[in-house]
Amino acid sequence: MSVLQIGAGGVGWVIAHKCAQNNDVFGDITIASRTLSKCEKIITSIKGRNNLKDTSKTITAQVINADDIDALVALIKQVQPDLVINAGPPWVNVAIMEACVQTKTAYLDTSVATDLCSPGQQVPEAYDPQWAFADRFKEAGITGILGAGFDPGVVSVFATYAHKHLFDEIDSIDVMDVNAGDHGQKFATNFDPETNMLEIQGDSFYYENGEWNQVPCHSRMMEFDFPVVGKQKVYSMAHDEVRSMAEFIPAKRIEFWMGFSDSYLNFFNVMRTIGLLDTKPVTTCDGITVEPLKVLKAILPDPTSLAPGYTGKTCIGTWLRGKKDGVAKSIFIYNICDHKESYNEVEHQAISYTTGVPAITAALLYFQGKWSDKGLYNVEQLNPDHFLALMPKIGLSWEILELTA
């Protein structure tokens, strides 16, 4: 057995550690990225933490441009993996899926091929470029698992589990994501700044009564009393899993909410106002053409560098309201993850940890033959019981909190 991991950012860091911890199943591991040193740094960390379970298995690094389909095909043919785990940025998903179809190799990712701001790539169209591969995956006789991170990912598994076991009818699904941790920086992003800034500046889309509603970012806010981390302000945002849940889970309203501090939003609003979040090239007085957002990315701390001093916890979950046996019901299914504990185990913070663990949970279910039907699937289409039974063993627990209906 062997796996090929593409991507060596924060999420890729955790995925690689968790692959190594389970390499008695995954076999030989290849980590590929544009930057070889990033892959090598992860491998050094894995060995330094003694996270290579079976030391007879190999873990190696390769260079790859994930935008280059021909290069991807050549790498997959060289490595001959049983599964490709895509831990790269969302915009490489389609290229990697194409390479997997051409080589008839199983595929898994944690994000959606959209920047959430471009016309035709908003939440009502999210997944369309990847769902277009459905027939080809089936014809190739391979498995594809989409959105197997936390959000998208686990939050949808929570909703699927609740639909299967806890509700007869669902009135609303609210995905709630808050990071109550502290990285010690005045302003920084917890994952790739370019992806992060594109994600949070787009209009919010939420699904209600069979229609999509669009409102400006951060214009819908509520306060929610989270377990462990307490009351937090959360804001409605466009997010990938709203589309897939609307497609596969019957609910009257579906919406995604994320927590932001007042300080974070002040920085964000200033940067957006002066154009630092723009992707359109500008020319400096020296005649140099640059994209403002890429300049900001170069200035901000590398998210990987935040991990050593990170403290506090995240709380991410799914709040469902509806009826069971004719009685009103309200529950919050959630996970708490501690930044410091994540670092002690895999030398990274909880934001990446909560995405990497679900990806490996899904990958293990693929190798176990439980999530391995031929074709292309979102996690909402797969058995949630298998996933929620295994995920705590890989590193993330979950709880159900009964709320006042």
Tab-separated table of C-alpha atoms in Angstrom:
chain	number	residue	atom	x	y	z
A	1	MET	CA	0.000	0.000	0.000
A	2	SER	CA	1.018	3.614	-0.491
A	3	VAL	CA	-0.401	7.122	-0.478
A	4	LEU	CA	0.578	10.302	-2.290
A	5	GLN	CA	-0.082	13.530	-0.392
A	6	ILE	CA	-0.062	16.727	-2.437
A	7	GLY	CA	0.396	19.878	-0.361
A	8	ALA	CA	2.721	20.762	2.526
A	9	GLY	CA	1.012	23.686	4.249
A	10	GLY	CA	-0.518	23.603	7.713
A	11	VAL	CA	-3.206	21.054	6.882
A	12	GLY	CA	-0.708	18.995	4.922
A	13	TRP	CA	1.579	19.030	7.954
A	14	VAL	CA	-1.088	17.400	10.138
A	15	ILE	CA	-2.230	14.978	7.443
A	16	ALA	CA	1.341	13.771	6.980
A	17	HIS	CA	1.801	13.239	10.733
A	18	LYS	CA	-1.463	11.301	10.933
A	19	CYS	CA	-0.575	9.262	7.842
A	20	ALA	CA	2.706	8.357	9.527
A	21	GLN	CA	0.925	7.400	12.754
A	22	ASN	CA	-1.194	4.994	10.692
A	23	ASN	CA	1.348	3.861	8.118
A	24	ASP	CA	0.713	0.235	9.041
A	25	VAL	CA	-2.421	0.795	6.930
A	26	PHE	CA	-1.250	3.465	4.475
A	27	GLY	CA	2.147	1.939	3.730
A	28	ASP	CA	4.754	4.103	2.018
A	29	ILE	CA	4.062	7.852	2.057
A	30	THR	CA	5.115	10.432	-0.526
A	31	ILE	CA	4.650	14.133	0.245
A	32	ALA	CA	4.767	16.449	-2.771
A	33	SER	CA	4.778	20.249	-2.970
A	34	ARG	CA	6.191	23.098	-5.056
A	35	THR	CA	8.739	23.610	-2.285
A	36	LEU	CA	10.804	20.533	-1.440
A	37	SER	CA	12.069	22.024	1.822
A	38	LYS	CA	8.507	22.217	3.196
A	39	CYS	CA	8.059	18.487	2.644
A	40	GLU	CA	11.440	17.719	4.169
A	41	LYS	CA	10.634	19.857	7.228
A	42	ILE	CA	7.449	17.846	7.796
A	43	ILE	CA	9.349	14.568	7.513
A	44	THR	CA	11.923	15.818	10.035
A	45	SER	CA	9.074	16.744	12.403
A	46	ILE	CA	7.442	13.322	12.010
A	47	LYS	CA	10.654	11.516	12.829
A	48	GLY	CA	11.461	13.921	15.658
A	49	ARG	CA	8.062	13.254	17.249
A	50	ASN	CA	8.469	9.483	16.691
A	51	ASN	CA	5.212	9.524	14.745
A	52	LEU	CA	6.311	6.949	12.160
A	53	LYS	CA	4.445	3.885	13.431
A	54	ASP	CA	6.065	1.309	11.147
A	55	THR	CA	9.679	2.296	10.618
A	56	SER	CA	10.065	-0.259	7.835
A	57	LYS	CA	7.809	1.908	5.629
A	58	THR	CA	9.252	4.837	3.698
A	59	ILE	CA	8.316	8.520	3.808
A	60	THR	CA	9.790	10.633	1.008
A	61	ALA	CA	9.488	14.092	-0.553
A	62	GLN	CA	8.886	15.138	-4.154
A	63	VAL	CA	8.547	18.436	-6.024
A	64	ILE	CA	5.303	19.032	-7.941
A	65	ASN	CA	3.489	21.920	-9.566
A	66	ALA	CA	-0.106	20.932	-8.825
A	67	ASP	CA	-1.405	23.194	-11.613
A	68	ASP	CA	0.410	21.029	-14.184
A	69	ILE	CA	-1.776	18.054	-15.092
A	70	ASP	CA	0.929	16.314	-17.126
A	71	ALA	CA	3.380	16.591	-14.231
A	72	LEU	CA	0.752	15.266	-11.833
A	73	VAL	CA	0.051	12.289	-14.088
A	74	ALA	CA	3.778	11.544	-14.325
A	75	LEU	CA	4.182	11.723	-10.530
A	76	ILE	CA	1.194	9.461	-9.875
A	77	LYS	CA	2.525	6.922	-12.377
A	78	GLN	CA	5.932	7.070	-10.676
A	79	VAL	CA	4.603	6.675	-7.119
A	80	GLN	CA	1.665	4.360	-7.998
A	81	PRO	CA	-0.309	5.275	-4.866
A	82	ASP	CA	-3.510	3.543	-3.786
A	83	LEU	CA	-4.894	6.958	-2.800
A	84	VAL	CA	-4.071	10.585	-3.581
A	85	ILE	CA	-4.759	12.912	-0.636
A	86	ASN	CA	-5.105	16.488	-1.835
A	87	ALA	CA	-3.960	18.861	0.927
A	88	GLY	CA	-3.301	21.736	-1.458
A	89	PRO	CA	-5.202	25.002	-1.941
A	90	PRO	CA	-8.713	24.760	-3.437
A	91	TRP	CA	-7.735	25.971	-6.894
A	92	VAL	CA	-5.640	22.849	-7.602
A	93	ASN	CA	-8.516	20.414	-6.959
A	94	VAL	CA	-9.699	20.142	-10.553
A	95	ALA	CA	-6.189	19.543	-11.935
A	96	ILE	CA	-5.492	16.807	-9.380
A	97	MET	CA	-8.885	15.179	-10.019
A	98	GLU	CA	-8.142	15.161	-13.747
A	99	ALA	CA	-4.801	13.456	-13.102
A	100	CYS	CA	-6.490	10.879	-10.867
A	101	VAL	CA	-9.079	10.054	-13.529
A	102	GLN	CA	-6.385	9.694	-16.181
A	103	THR	CA	-4.362	7.335	-13.940
A	104	LYS	CA	-7.423	5.607	-12.370
A	105	THR	CA	-6.330	6.515	-8.841
A	106	ALA	CA	-8.604	7.133	-5.842
A	107	TYR	CA	-8.880	10.749	-4.671
A	108	LEU	CA	-9.680	12.613	-1.424
A	109	ASP	CA	-9.710	16.325	-0.593
A	110	THR	CA	-10.652	18.696	2.232
A	111	SER	CA	-11.809	21.831	0.391
A	112	VAL	CA	-13.786	22.950	-2.653
A	113	ALA	CA	-12.492	24.175	-6.015
A	114	THR	CA	-13.705	27.757	-5.665
A	115	ASP	CA	-12.401	31.090	-4.391
A	116	LEU	CA	-15.900	32.147	-3.228
A	117	CYS	CA	-15.491	35.604	-4.778
A	118	SER	CA	-15.331	35.025	-8.527
A	119	PRO	CA	-18.490	35.079	-10.662
A	120	GLY	CA	-19.780	31.540	-11.174
A	121	GLN	CA	-17.877	30.251	-8.145
A	122	GLN	CA	-20.131	31.404	-5.328
A	123	VAL	CA	-21.761	28.955	-2.941
A	124	PRO	CA	-24.773	28.251	-5.203
A	125	GLU	CA	-22.221	27.039	-7.789
A	126	ALA	CA	-19.671	25.599	-5.353
A	127	TYR	CA	-18.794	21.994	-6.226
A	128	ASP	CA	-20.015	22.290	-9.830
A	129	PRO	CA	-16.477	21.989	-11.312
A	130	GLN	CA	-15.857	18.888	-9.177
A	131	TRP	CA	-19.303	17.309	-9.477
A	132	ALA	CA	-18.747	17.456	-13.248
A	133	PHE	CA	-16.288	14.553	-12.723
A	134	ALA	CA	-18.955	12.213	-11.292
A	135	ASP	CA	-19.522	10.084	-14.402
A	136	ARG	CA	-15.814	9.929	-15.197
A	137	PHE	CA	-14.921	8.683	-11.694
A	138	LYS	CA	-17.545	5.959	-11.961
A	139	GLU	CA	-16.443	4.970	-15.461
A	140	ALA	CA	-12.805	4.848	-14.292
A	141	GLY	CA	-13.845	2.550	-11.429
A	142	ILE	CA	-12.298	4.768	-8.747
A	143	THR	CA	-13.478	6.412	-5.538
A	144	GLY	CA	-13.506	10.156	-4.980
A	145	ILE	CA	-14.292	11.692	-1.567
A	146	LEU	CA	-14.926	15.438	-1.520
A	147	GLY	CA	-14.712	17.893	1.357
A	148	ALA	CA	-13.374	15.572	4.054
A	149	GLY	CA	-11.997	18.249	6.376
A	150	PHE	CA	-13.894	19.740	9.296
A	151	ASP	CA	-15.906	22.475	7.598
A	152	PRO	CA	-16.526	21.264	4.992
A	153	GLY	CA	-16.423	17.724	6.321
A	154	VAL	CA	-17.178	16.781	9.908
A	155	VAL	CA	-19.930	19.381	10.299
A	156	SER	CA	-21.765	17.708	7.420
A	157	VAL	CA	-21.191	14.267	8.945
A	158	PHE	CA	-22.746	15.633	12.152
A	159	ALA	CA	-25.764	16.840	10.168
A	160	THR	CA	-26.056	13.525	8.311
A	161	TYR	CA	-25.881	11.611	11.596
A	162	ALA	CA	-28.568	13.845	13.116
A	163	HIS	CA	-30.801	13.430	10.074
A	164	LYS	CA	-30.367	9.664	10.254
A	165	HIS	CA	-30.826	9.181	13.995
A	166	LEU	CA	-32.080	12.261	15.826
A	167	PHE	CA	-34.671	14.121	13.713
A	168	ASP	CA	-37.765	13.295	11.693
A	169	GLU	CA	-37.739	16.782	10.158
A	170	ILE	CA	-35.119	19.541	10.223
A	171	ASP	CA	-36.062	23.205	10.309
A	172	SER	CA	-32.541	24.665	10.390
A	173	ILE	CA	-28.888	23.696	10.206
A	174	ASP	CA	-26.354	26.256	11.427
A	175	VAL	CA	-22.661	25.447	11.172
A	176	MET	CA	-20.877	27.255	14.017
A	177	ASP	CA	-17.095	27.801	13.883
A	178	VAL	CA	-15.167	29.744	16.491
A	179	ASN	CA	-11.469	29.896	17.326
A	180	ALA	CA	-11.072	31.123	20.904
A	181	GLY	CA	-7.308	30.684	20.780
A	182	ASP	CA	-4.523	33.265	20.954
A	183	HIS	CA	-1.461	33.194	18.693
A	184	GLY	CA	0.069	36.364	20.155
A	185	GLN	CA	0.033	38.322	16.859
A	186	LYS	CA	-1.915	41.547	16.318
A	187	PHE	CA	-3.157	40.137	13.002
A	188	ALA	CA	-2.504	36.805	11.286
A	189	THR	CA	-4.451	34.130	9.464
A	190	ASN	CA	-4.666	30.535	10.647
A	191	PHE	CA	-4.270	29.063	7.169
A	192	ASP	CA	-3.124	30.322	3.767
A	193	PRO	CA	-3.718	34.117	3.869
A	194	GLU	CA	-4.761	34.272	0.214
A	195	THR	CA	-7.400	31.565	0.631
A	196	ASN	CA	-8.508	32.983	3.984
A	197	MET	CA	-8.960	36.576	2.794
A	198	LEU	CA	-10.823	35.517	-0.342
A	199	GLU	CA	-13.125	33.361	1.737
A	200	ILE	CA	-14.168	35.926	4.306
A	201	GLN	CA	-14.655	38.972	2.053
A	202	GLY	CA	-17.235	37.443	-0.255
A	203	ASP	CA	-20.967	37.980	0.201
A	204	SER	CA	-22.705	35.467	2.431
A	205	PHE	CA	-25.072	32.954	0.846
A	206	TYR	CA	-27.522	30.965	2.913
A	207	TYR	CA	-30.215	28.518	1.867
A	208	GLU	CA	-33.820	28.979	2.958
A	209	ASN	CA	-37.076	27.435	1.736
A	210	GLY	CA	-35.538	26.178	-1.493
A	211	GLU	CA	-33.898	29.491	-2.435
A	212	TRP	CA	-30.482	31.111	-2.082
A	213	ASN	CA	-30.231	34.391	-0.204
A	214	GLN	CA	-27.274	36.752	-0.659
A	215	VAL	CA	-26.198	39.397	1.874
A	216	PRO	CA	-22.970	41.411	2.306
A	217	CYS	CA	-20.222	39.782	4.385
A	218	HIS	CA	-20.456	40.314	8.140
A	219	SER	CA	-23.907	41.915	7.838
A	220	ARG	CA	-25.652	39.084	9.748
A	221	MET	CA	-24.382	38.538	13.280
A	222	MET	CA	-25.550	36.669	16.348
A	223	GLU	CA	-24.116	35.699	19.714
A	224	PHE	CA	-23.954	32.001	20.566
A	225	ASP	CA	-23.076	30.421	23.907
A	226	PHE	CA	-20.553	27.745	22.936
A	227	PRO	CA	-19.565	24.841	25.183
A	228	VAL	CA	-16.227	25.423	26.972
A	229	VAL	CA	-15.299	28.665	25.140
A	230	GLY	CA	-18.460	30.584	26.130
A	231	LYS	CA	-20.384	33.353	24.373
A	232	GLN	CA	-18.936	34.430	21.026
A	233	LYS	CA	-20.034	36.725	18.182
A	234	VAL	CA	-20.442	34.809	14.928
A	235	TYR	CA	-21.094	36.161	11.438
A	236	SER	CA	-22.895	34.626	8.461
A	237	MET	CA	-20.485	33.620	5.697
A	238	ALA	CA	-20.519	31.855	2.374
A	239	HIS	CA	-19.120	28.369	2.903
A	240	ASP	CA	-18.857	25.278	0.748
A	241	GLU	CA	-20.815	22.802	2.847
A	242	VAL	CA	-23.961	24.933	2.721
A	243	ARG	CA	-24.227	23.878	-0.940
A	244	SER	CA	-23.597	20.174	-0.365
A	245	MET	CA	-25.921	20.018	2.658
A	246	ALA	CA	-28.632	21.774	0.653
A	247	GLU	CA	-28.138	19.125	-2.033
A	248	PHE	CA	-28.202	16.050	0.217
A	249	ILE	CA	-29.926	16.883	3.534
A	250	PRO	CA	-33.564	18.061	3.694
A	251	ALA	CA	-33.679	21.219	5.818
A	252	LYS	CA	-35.669	24.432	5.543
A	253	ARG	CA	-32.681	26.706	6.243
A	254	ILE	CA	-28.907	26.094	6.150
A	255	GLU	CA	-26.312	28.709	7.086
A	256	PHE	CA	-22.639	28.954	8.071
A	257	TRP	CA	-21.386	31.177	10.895
A	258	MET	CA	-17.813	32.031	11.873
A	259	GLY	CA	-16.462	33.872	14.903
A	260	PHE	CA	-14.372	37.036	14.490
A	261	SER	CA	-13.068	39.367	17.169
A	262	ASP	CA	-13.726	43.092	16.860
A	263	SER	CA	-9.979	43.644	16.423
A	264	TYR	CA	-9.761	41.127	13.564
A	265	LEU	CA	-12.661	42.764	11.722
A	266	ASN	CA	-11.126	46.226	12.207
A	267	PHE	CA	-7.909	45.082	10.511
A	268	PHE	CA	-9.879	43.298	7.800
A	269	ASN	CA	-12.086	46.290	7.010
A	270	VAL	CA	-9.137	48.687	6.760
A	271	MET	CA	-7.221	46.338	4.442
A	272	ARG	CA	-10.262	45.809	2.233
A	273	THR	CA	-11.022	49.539	2.092
A	274	ILE	CA	-7.524	50.479	0.909
A	275	GLY	CA	-7.407	47.611	-1.614
A	276	LEU	CA	-4.930	45.235	0.025
A	277	LEU	CA	-7.352	42.327	-0.387
A	278	ASP	CA	-7.723	42.869	-4.137
A	279	THR	CA	-6.536	40.242	-6.617
A	280	LYS	CA	-6.350	42.646	-9.582
A	281	PRO	CA	-2.740	43.576	-10.439
A	282	VAL	CA	-1.490	47.095	-9.757
A	283	THR	CA	1.701	48.791	-10.922
A	284	THR	CA	3.960	50.500	-8.392
A	285	CYS	CA	5.777	53.776	-8.985
A	286	ASP	CA	8.859	51.661	-9.807
A	287	GLY	CA	6.984	49.940	-12.623
A	288	ILE	CA	6.614	46.637	-10.772
A	289	THR	CA	3.283	44.846	-11.272
A	290	VAL	CA	1.960	43.027	-8.207
A	291	GLU	CA	-1.287	41.623	-6.836
A	292	PRO	CA	-2.093	43.377	-3.533
A	293	LEU	CA	-3.375	40.205	-1.883
A	294	LYS	CA	-0.169	38.327	-2.755
A	295	VAL	CA	1.847	41.184	-1.254
A	296	LEU	CA	-0.216	40.926	1.933
A	297	LYS	CA	0.374	37.169	1.973
A	298	ALA	CA	4.116	37.785	1.791
A	299	ILE	CA	3.949	40.269	4.687
A	300	LEU	CA	1.777	38.280	7.086
A	301	PRO	CA	3.245	35.518	9.285
A	302	ASP	CA	3.387	32.053	7.760
A	303	PRO	CA	0.481	30.221	9.467
A	304	THR	CA	2.863	27.366	10.272
A	305	SER	CA	4.976	29.748	12.354
A	306	LEU	CA	2.045	30.482	14.700
A	307	ALA	CA	1.822	26.955	16.091
A	308	PRO	CA	4.510	26.920	18.841
A	309	GLY	CA	2.978	29.692	20.940
A	310	TYR	CA	-0.703	29.087	20.256
A	311	THR	CA	-2.939	28.706	23.311
A	312	GLY	CA	-6.676	28.237	23.844
A	313	LYS	CA	-9.274	26.138	22.071
A	314	THR	CA	-11.499	25.914	19.032
A	315	CYS	CA	-15.149	24.910	19.038
A	316	ILE	CA	-16.740	23.848	15.773
A	317	GLY	CA	-20.088	22.143	15.417
A	318	THR	CA	-23.505	21.843	13.856
A	319	TRP	CA	-26.618	23.294	15.475
A	320	LEU	CA	-29.810	21.588	14.321
A	321	ARG	CA	-33.420	22.429	15.144
A	322	GLY	CA	-36.495	20.480	14.128
A	323	LYS	CA	-38.766	17.729	15.396
A	324	LYS	CA	-38.514	14.138	16.583
A	325	ASP	CA	-41.724	12.155	17.189
A	326	GLY	CA	-43.672	15.403	16.892
A	327	VAL	CA	-41.674	17.133	19.654
A	328	ALA	CA	-39.508	20.208	19.034
A	329	LYS	CA	-35.798	19.448	19.373
A	330	SER	CA	-32.600	21.521	19.342
A	331	ILE	CA	-29.084	20.044	19.555
A	332	PHE	CA	-25.495	21.134	19.039
A	333	ILE	CA	-23.037	18.445	17.892
A	334	TYR	CA	-19.490	19.704	18.314
A	335	ASN	CA	-15.780	19.200	18.868
A	336	ILE	CA	-13.393	21.057	21.169
A	337	CYS	CA	-9.740	21.102	20.099
A	338	ASP	CA	-6.842	22.504	22.114
A	339	HIS	CA	-4.052	24.380	20.296
A	340	LYS	CA	-1.303	23.433	22.742
A	341	GLU	CA	-2.243	19.748	22.796
A	342	SER	CA	-2.260	19.717	18.989
A	343	TYR	CA	1.218	21.217	18.930
A	344	ASN	CA	2.556	18.750	21.478
A	345	GLU	CA	1.432	15.860	19.274
A	346	VAL	CA	2.133	17.038	15.716
A	347	GLU	CA	3.866	20.430	16.060
A	348	HIS	CA	0.919	22.357	14.660
A	349	GLN	CA	-2.117	24.333	15.844
A	350	ALA	CA	-5.738	23.241	16.219
A	351	ILE	CA	-7.052	24.882	13.021
A	352	SER	CA	-4.899	22.572	10.918
A	353	TYR	CA	-5.388	19.647	13.306
A	354	THR	CA	-9.179	19.779	12.987
A	355	THR	CA	-8.862	19.552	9.194
A	356	GLY	CA	-6.111	16.948	9.026
A	357	VAL	CA	-7.643	14.389	11.397
A	358	PRO	CA	-10.946	14.094	9.447
A	359	ALA	CA	-9.052	13.640	6.181
A	360	ILE	CA	-7.145	10.698	7.645
A	361	THR	CA	-10.341	9.309	9.179
A	362	ALA	CA	-11.931	9.305	5.719
A	363	ALA	CA	-8.777	7.836	4.165
A	364	LEU	CA	-8.741	4.985	6.679
A	365	LEU	CA	-12.416	4.270	5.955
A	366	TYR	CA	-11.504	4.088	2.279
A	367	PHE	CA	-8.757	1.543	2.971
A	368	GLN	CA	-11.118	-0.395	5.269
A	369	GLY	CA	-13.650	-0.685	2.433
A	370	LYS	CA	-16.333	1.294	4.329
A	371	TRP	CA	-16.125	4.487	2.249
A	372	SER	CA	-14.889	2.955	-0.985
A	373	ASP	CA	-17.797	2.657	-3.437
A	374	LYS	CA	-16.791	3.513	-6.978
A	375	GLY	CA	-17.825	7.028	-7.929
A	376	LEU	CA	-17.618	10.571	-6.586
A	377	TYR	CA	-19.114	11.334	-3.171
A	378	ASN	CA	-19.539	14.172	-0.733
A	379	VAL	CA	-19.356	13.133	2.901
A	380	GLU	CA	-23.128	13.701	3.296
A	381	GLN	CA	-23.667	10.723	0.972
A	382	LEU	CA	-21.590	8.316	3.079
A	383	ASN	CA	-22.342	6.411	6.286
A	384	PRO	CA	-21.780	8.837	9.203
A	385	ASP	CA	-21.735	6.058	11.811
A	386	HIS	CA	-18.450	4.616	10.540
A	387	PHE	CA	-16.818	8.044	10.518
A	388	LEU	CA	-17.949	9.157	13.982
A	389	ALA	CA	-16.929	5.826	15.505
A	390	LEU	CA	-13.396	6.147	14.108
A	391	MET	CA	-12.609	9.867	14.375
A	392	PRO	CA	-12.044	9.921	18.180
A	393	LYS	CA	-9.441	7.170	17.776
A	394	ILE	CA	-7.563	9.385	15.307
A	395	GLY	CA	-7.619	12.419	17.593
A	396	LEU	CA	-10.922	14.339	17.639
A	397	SER	CA	-13.754	13.628	20.055
A	398	TRP	CA	-17.335	14.831	19.645
A	399	GLU	CA	-20.277	15.561	21.909
A	400	ILE	CA	-24.003	16.207	21.620
A	401	LEU	CA	-25.476	19.063	23.672
A	402	GLU	CA	-29.254	19.279	24.092
A	403	LEU	CA	-30.458	22.890	23.872
A	404	THR	CA	-33.768	24.494	24.687
A	405	ALA	CA	-35.933	24.011	21.611
